[in-house]
Coordinates of C-alpha atoms in Angstrom, one line a residue:
Chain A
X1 CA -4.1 23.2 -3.5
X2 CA -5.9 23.5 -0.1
X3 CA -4.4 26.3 2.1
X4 CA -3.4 25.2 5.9
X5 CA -4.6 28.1 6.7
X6 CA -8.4 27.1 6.0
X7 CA -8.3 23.9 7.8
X8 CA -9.3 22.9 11.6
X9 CA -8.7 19.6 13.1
X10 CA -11.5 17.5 12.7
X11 CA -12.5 19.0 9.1
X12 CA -14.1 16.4 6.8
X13 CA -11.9 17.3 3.4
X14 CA -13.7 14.2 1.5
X15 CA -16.1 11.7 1.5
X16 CA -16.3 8.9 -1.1
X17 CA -17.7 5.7 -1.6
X18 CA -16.2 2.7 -4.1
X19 CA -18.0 -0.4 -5.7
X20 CA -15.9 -3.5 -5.1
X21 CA -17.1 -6.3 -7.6
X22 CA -14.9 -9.1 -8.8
X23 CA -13.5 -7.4 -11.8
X24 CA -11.9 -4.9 -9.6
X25 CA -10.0 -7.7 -8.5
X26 CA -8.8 -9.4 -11.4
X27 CA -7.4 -5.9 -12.1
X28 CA -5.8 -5.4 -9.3
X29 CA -4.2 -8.4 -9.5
X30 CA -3.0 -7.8 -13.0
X31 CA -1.9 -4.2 -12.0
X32 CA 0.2 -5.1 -8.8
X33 CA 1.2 -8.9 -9.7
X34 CA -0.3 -10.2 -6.7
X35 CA -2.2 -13.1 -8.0
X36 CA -3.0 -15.0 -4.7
X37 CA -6.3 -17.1 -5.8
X38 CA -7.5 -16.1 -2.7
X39 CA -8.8 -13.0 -4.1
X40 CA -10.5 -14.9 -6.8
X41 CA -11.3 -18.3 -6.2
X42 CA -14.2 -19.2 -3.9
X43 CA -13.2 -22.9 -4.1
X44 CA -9.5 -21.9 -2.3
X45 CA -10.7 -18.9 -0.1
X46 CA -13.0 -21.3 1.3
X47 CA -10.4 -24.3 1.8
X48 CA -8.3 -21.9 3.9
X49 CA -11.4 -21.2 6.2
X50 CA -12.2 -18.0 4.7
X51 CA -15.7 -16.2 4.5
X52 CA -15.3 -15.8 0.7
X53 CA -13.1 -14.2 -1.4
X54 CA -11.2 -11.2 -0.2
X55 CA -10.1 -7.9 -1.8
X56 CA -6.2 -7.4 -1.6
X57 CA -5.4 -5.8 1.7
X58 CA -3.3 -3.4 -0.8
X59 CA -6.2 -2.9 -2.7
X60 CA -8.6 -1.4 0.2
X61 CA -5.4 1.1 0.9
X62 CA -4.6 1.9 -2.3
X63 CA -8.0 3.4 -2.9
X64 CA -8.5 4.8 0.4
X65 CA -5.9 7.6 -0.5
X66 CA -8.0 8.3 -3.9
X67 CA -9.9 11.1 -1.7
X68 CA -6.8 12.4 -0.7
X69 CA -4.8 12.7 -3.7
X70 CA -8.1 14.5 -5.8
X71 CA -8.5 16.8 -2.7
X72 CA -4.6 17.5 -3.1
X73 CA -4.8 17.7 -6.8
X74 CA -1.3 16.3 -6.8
X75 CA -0.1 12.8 -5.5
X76 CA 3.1 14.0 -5.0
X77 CA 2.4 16.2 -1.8
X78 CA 2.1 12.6 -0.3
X79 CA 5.0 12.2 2.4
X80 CA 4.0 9.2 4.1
X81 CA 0.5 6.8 4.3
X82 CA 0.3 4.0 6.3
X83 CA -2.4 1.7 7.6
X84 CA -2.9 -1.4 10.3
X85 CA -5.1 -4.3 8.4
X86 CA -8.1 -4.6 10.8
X87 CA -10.7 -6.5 9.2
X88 CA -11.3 -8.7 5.6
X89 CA -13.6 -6.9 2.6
X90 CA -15.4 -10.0 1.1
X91 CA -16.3 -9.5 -2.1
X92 CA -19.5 -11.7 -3.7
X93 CA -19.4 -13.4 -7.0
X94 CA -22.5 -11.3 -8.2
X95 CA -23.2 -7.7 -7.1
X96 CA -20.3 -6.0 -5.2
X97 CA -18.8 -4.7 -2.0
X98 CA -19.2 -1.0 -1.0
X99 CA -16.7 1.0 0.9
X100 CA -16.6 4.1 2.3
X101 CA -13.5 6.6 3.3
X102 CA -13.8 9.5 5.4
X103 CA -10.8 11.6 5.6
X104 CA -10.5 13.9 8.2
X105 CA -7.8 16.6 9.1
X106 CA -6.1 14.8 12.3
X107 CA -3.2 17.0 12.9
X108 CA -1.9 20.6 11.1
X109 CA 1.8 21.9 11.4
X110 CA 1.7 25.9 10.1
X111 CA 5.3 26.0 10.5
X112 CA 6.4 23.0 8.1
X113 CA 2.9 23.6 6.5
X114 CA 2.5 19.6 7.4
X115 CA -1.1 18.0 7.5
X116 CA -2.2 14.8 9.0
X117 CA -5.3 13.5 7.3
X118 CA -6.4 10.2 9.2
X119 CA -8.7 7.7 6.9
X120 CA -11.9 6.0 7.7
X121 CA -12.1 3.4 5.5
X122 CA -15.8 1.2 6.2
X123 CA -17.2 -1.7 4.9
X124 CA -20.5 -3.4 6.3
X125 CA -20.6 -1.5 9.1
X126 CA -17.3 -2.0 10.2
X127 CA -13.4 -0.1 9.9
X128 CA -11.8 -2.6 8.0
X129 CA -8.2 -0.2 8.6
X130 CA -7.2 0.9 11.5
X131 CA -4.2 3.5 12.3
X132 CA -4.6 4.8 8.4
X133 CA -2.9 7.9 8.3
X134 CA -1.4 10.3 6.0
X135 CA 1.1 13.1 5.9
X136 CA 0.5 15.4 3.7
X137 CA 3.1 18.5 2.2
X138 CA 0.8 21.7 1.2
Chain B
X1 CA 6.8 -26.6 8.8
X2 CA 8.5 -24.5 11.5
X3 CA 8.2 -20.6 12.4
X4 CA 10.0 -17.9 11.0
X5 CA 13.4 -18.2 11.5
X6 CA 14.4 -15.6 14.5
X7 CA 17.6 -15.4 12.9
X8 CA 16.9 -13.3 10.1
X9 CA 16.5 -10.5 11.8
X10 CA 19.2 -8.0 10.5
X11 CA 19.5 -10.0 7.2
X12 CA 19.3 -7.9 4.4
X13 CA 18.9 -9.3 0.4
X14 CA 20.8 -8.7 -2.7
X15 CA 19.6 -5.3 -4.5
X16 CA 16.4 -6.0 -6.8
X17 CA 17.6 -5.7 -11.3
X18 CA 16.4 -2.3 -12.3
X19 CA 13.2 -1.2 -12.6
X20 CA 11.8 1.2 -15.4
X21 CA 8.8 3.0 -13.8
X22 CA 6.1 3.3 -17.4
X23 CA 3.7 5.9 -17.5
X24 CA 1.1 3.3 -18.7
X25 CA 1.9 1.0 -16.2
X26 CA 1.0 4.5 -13.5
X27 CA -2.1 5.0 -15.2
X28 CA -2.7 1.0 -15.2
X29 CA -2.1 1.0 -11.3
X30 CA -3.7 4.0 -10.8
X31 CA -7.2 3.0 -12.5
X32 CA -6.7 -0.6 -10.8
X33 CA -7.4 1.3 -7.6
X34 CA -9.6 3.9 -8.3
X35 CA -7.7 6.8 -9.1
X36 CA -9.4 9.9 -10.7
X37 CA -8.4 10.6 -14.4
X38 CA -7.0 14.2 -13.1
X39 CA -4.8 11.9 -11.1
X40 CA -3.1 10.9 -14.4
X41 CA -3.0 13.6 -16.9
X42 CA 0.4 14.4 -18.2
X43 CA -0.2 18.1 -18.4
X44 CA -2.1 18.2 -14.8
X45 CA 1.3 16.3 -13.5
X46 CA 3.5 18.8 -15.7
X47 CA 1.9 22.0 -14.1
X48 CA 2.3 20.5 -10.4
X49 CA 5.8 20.7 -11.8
X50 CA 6.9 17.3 -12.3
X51 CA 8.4 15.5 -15.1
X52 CA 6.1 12.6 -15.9
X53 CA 3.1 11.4 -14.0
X54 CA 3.3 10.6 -10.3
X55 CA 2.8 7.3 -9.5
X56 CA 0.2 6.6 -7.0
X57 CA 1.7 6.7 -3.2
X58 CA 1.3 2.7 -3.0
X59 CA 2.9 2.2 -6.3
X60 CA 6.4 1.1 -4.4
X61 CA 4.2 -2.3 -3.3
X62 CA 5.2 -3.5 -6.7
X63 CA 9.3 -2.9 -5.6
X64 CA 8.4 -4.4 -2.3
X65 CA 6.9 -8.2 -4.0
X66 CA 11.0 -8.5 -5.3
X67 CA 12.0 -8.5 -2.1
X68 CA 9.5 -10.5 -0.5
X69 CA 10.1 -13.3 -3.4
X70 CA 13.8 -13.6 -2.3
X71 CA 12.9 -14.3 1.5
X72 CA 10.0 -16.6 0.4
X73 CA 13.2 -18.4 -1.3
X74 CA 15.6 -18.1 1.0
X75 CA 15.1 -21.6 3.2
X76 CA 17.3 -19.8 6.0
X77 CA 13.8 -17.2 6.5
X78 CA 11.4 -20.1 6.7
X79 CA 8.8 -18.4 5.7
X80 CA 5.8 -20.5 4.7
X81 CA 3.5 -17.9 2.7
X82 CA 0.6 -19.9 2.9
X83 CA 0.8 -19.1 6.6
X84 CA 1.2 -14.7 6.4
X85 CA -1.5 -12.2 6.8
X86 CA -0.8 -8.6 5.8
X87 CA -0.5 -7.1 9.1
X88 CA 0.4 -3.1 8.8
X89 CA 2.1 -1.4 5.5
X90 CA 3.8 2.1 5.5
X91 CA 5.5 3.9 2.9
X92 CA 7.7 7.0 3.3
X93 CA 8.3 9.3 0.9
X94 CA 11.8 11.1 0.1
X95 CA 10.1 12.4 -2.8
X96 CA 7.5 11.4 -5.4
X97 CA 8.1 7.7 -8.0
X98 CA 7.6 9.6 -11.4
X99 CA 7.3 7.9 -14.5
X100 CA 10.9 7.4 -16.0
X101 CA 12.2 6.6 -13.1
X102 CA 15.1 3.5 -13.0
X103 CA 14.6 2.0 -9.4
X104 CA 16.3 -0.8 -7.6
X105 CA 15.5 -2.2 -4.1
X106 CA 16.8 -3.4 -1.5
X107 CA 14.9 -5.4 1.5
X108 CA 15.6 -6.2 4.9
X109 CA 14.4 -8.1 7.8
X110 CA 13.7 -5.4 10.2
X111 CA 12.5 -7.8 13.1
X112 CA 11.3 -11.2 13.9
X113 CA 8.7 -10.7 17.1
X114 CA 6.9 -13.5 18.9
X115 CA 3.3 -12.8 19.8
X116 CA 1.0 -15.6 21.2
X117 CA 1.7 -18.4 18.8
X118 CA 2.3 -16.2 15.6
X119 CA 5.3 -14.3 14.7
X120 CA 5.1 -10.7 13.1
X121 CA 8.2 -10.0 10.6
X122 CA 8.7 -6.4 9.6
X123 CA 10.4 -5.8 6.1
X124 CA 11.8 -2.6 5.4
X125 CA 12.8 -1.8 1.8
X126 CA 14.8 0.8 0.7
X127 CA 13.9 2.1 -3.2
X128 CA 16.9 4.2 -5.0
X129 CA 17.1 6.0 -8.0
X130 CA 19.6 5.6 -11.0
X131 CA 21.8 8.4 -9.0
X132 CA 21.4 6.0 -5.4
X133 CA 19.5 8.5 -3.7
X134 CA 16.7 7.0 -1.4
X135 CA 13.2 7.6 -3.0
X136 CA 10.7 5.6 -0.7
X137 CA 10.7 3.4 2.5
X138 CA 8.7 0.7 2.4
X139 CA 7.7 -0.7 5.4
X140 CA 5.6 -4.2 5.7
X141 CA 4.2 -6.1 8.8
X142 CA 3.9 -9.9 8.2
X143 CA 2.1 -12.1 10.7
X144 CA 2.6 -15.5 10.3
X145 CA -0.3 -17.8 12.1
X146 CA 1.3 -20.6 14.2
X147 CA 0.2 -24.0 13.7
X148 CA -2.0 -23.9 15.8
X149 CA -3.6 -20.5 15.0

């Protein structure tokens, strides 16, 4: 378990990056029970005018945290994570998507021993969540 | 088909049939979105102190679809699915979803907001334990493109 103590605002406490291909998200699917075909089926992304088939939005969050939780060593010092959907992650039939997460110490309470760690989750070039933050208890 | 109802705002559904949180079904979510193996080993969860494994902190999502199935059939909400974007999604913690939990939910229609020509609807539900104590807040933005968005 990180100590408070040890950490300044603006620390980088993880750095990851995750392969996207289209088997992750038949398992996601399975795994959560959201089985919108757009996150499968080219033929229906495309007839609702998207750029291809998308990962789950719930899909890009849940494994944004991943970093968190190792660096924690315990997912239940999680008291809060939330994110703003900013941008799709469009996943190709062959090869795969790569996103990146960068969590960073955003805000540190001593006193409750509370820790903000706000998420930089990337694909492409671009933050495809915005507002994704996390309280952490240590 | 017509917007969101404004009306709903305030409504909240019947409490979700109980739901019996599996270990395999935590390590099933927890591969499905790239969770370390640390993350679910029974003795690693048993020396942080807990009973069971913890589920992963967007686990609840799974209590949330419930809800969201009983305003997608309610015809009062109006709520055409093909039509919603995932807008924001929160979750707050009371403390942590552990494997053996029995959890019911209960979701309500936070607010019903016009902006441009879409609405955003924020859901709110509420996930108990056996003994009615709140465990997790789950909080969902829904934005529902006009027609002509």
């Amino acid at each position: 378990m990180p100590e408070i103590s040890e950490l300044t605002i603006g620390d980088v406490i993880a750095e990851k990056n995750f392969n996207l291909d289209r088997d992750s998200l038949v398992r996601y699917a399975g795994a959560s029970g959201d089985f919108n075909p757009i996150h499968y089926r080219d033929d229906i992304a495309a007839s609702v005018g998207l750029p291809g088939v998308l990962a789950h939005g719930m899909l890009t969050m849940g494994l944004s945290i991943d970093p968190v939780v190792s660096w924690l060593g315990d997912a239940g010092k999680i008291l809060e994570y939330g994110v703003r959907f900013t941008k799709p992650v469009v996943v190709p039939a062959k090869g795969r998507a790569v996103i990146t997460v960068v969590a960073k110490v955003a805000e540190l309470d001593p006193e409750t021993k509370k820790v903000r760690i706000d998420l930089q989750t990337s694909f492409d070039g671009n933050n495809v969540l915005g507002k994704s933050q996390v309280w952490v208890q240590l | 088909m017509s917007m969101v109802n404004p009306n709903i705002q305030g409504k909240r559904y019947p409490r979700s049939a109980a739901y019996l949180v599996g270990r395999e079904k935590i390590r099933e979510f927890a591969r499905a979105t790239f969770a370390s193996e640390e993350s679910i080993d029974l003795a690693a969860a048993k020396a942080s102190g807990h009973s069971d494994l913890v589920a992963p902190p967007t686990f609840p999502i799974v209590l949330q679809e419930f809800g969201l199935k009983l305003v997608i059939a309610d015809p009062e909400a109006r709520l055409d699915f093909s039509r919603v974007v995932h807008g924001e999604q929160k979750f707050v913690f009371q403390r942590p979803i552990v494997a053996g939990d029995l959890l019911t939910s209960e979701l309500s229609v936070a607010s019903v907001k016009s902006l441009g020509g879409n609405h955003m609807v924020v859901f709110d539900t509420e996930i108990f334990d056996e003994g009615n104590s709140l465990v997790c807040t789950a909080i969902s933005t829904l934005v529902v493109r006009g027609e002509d968005a």
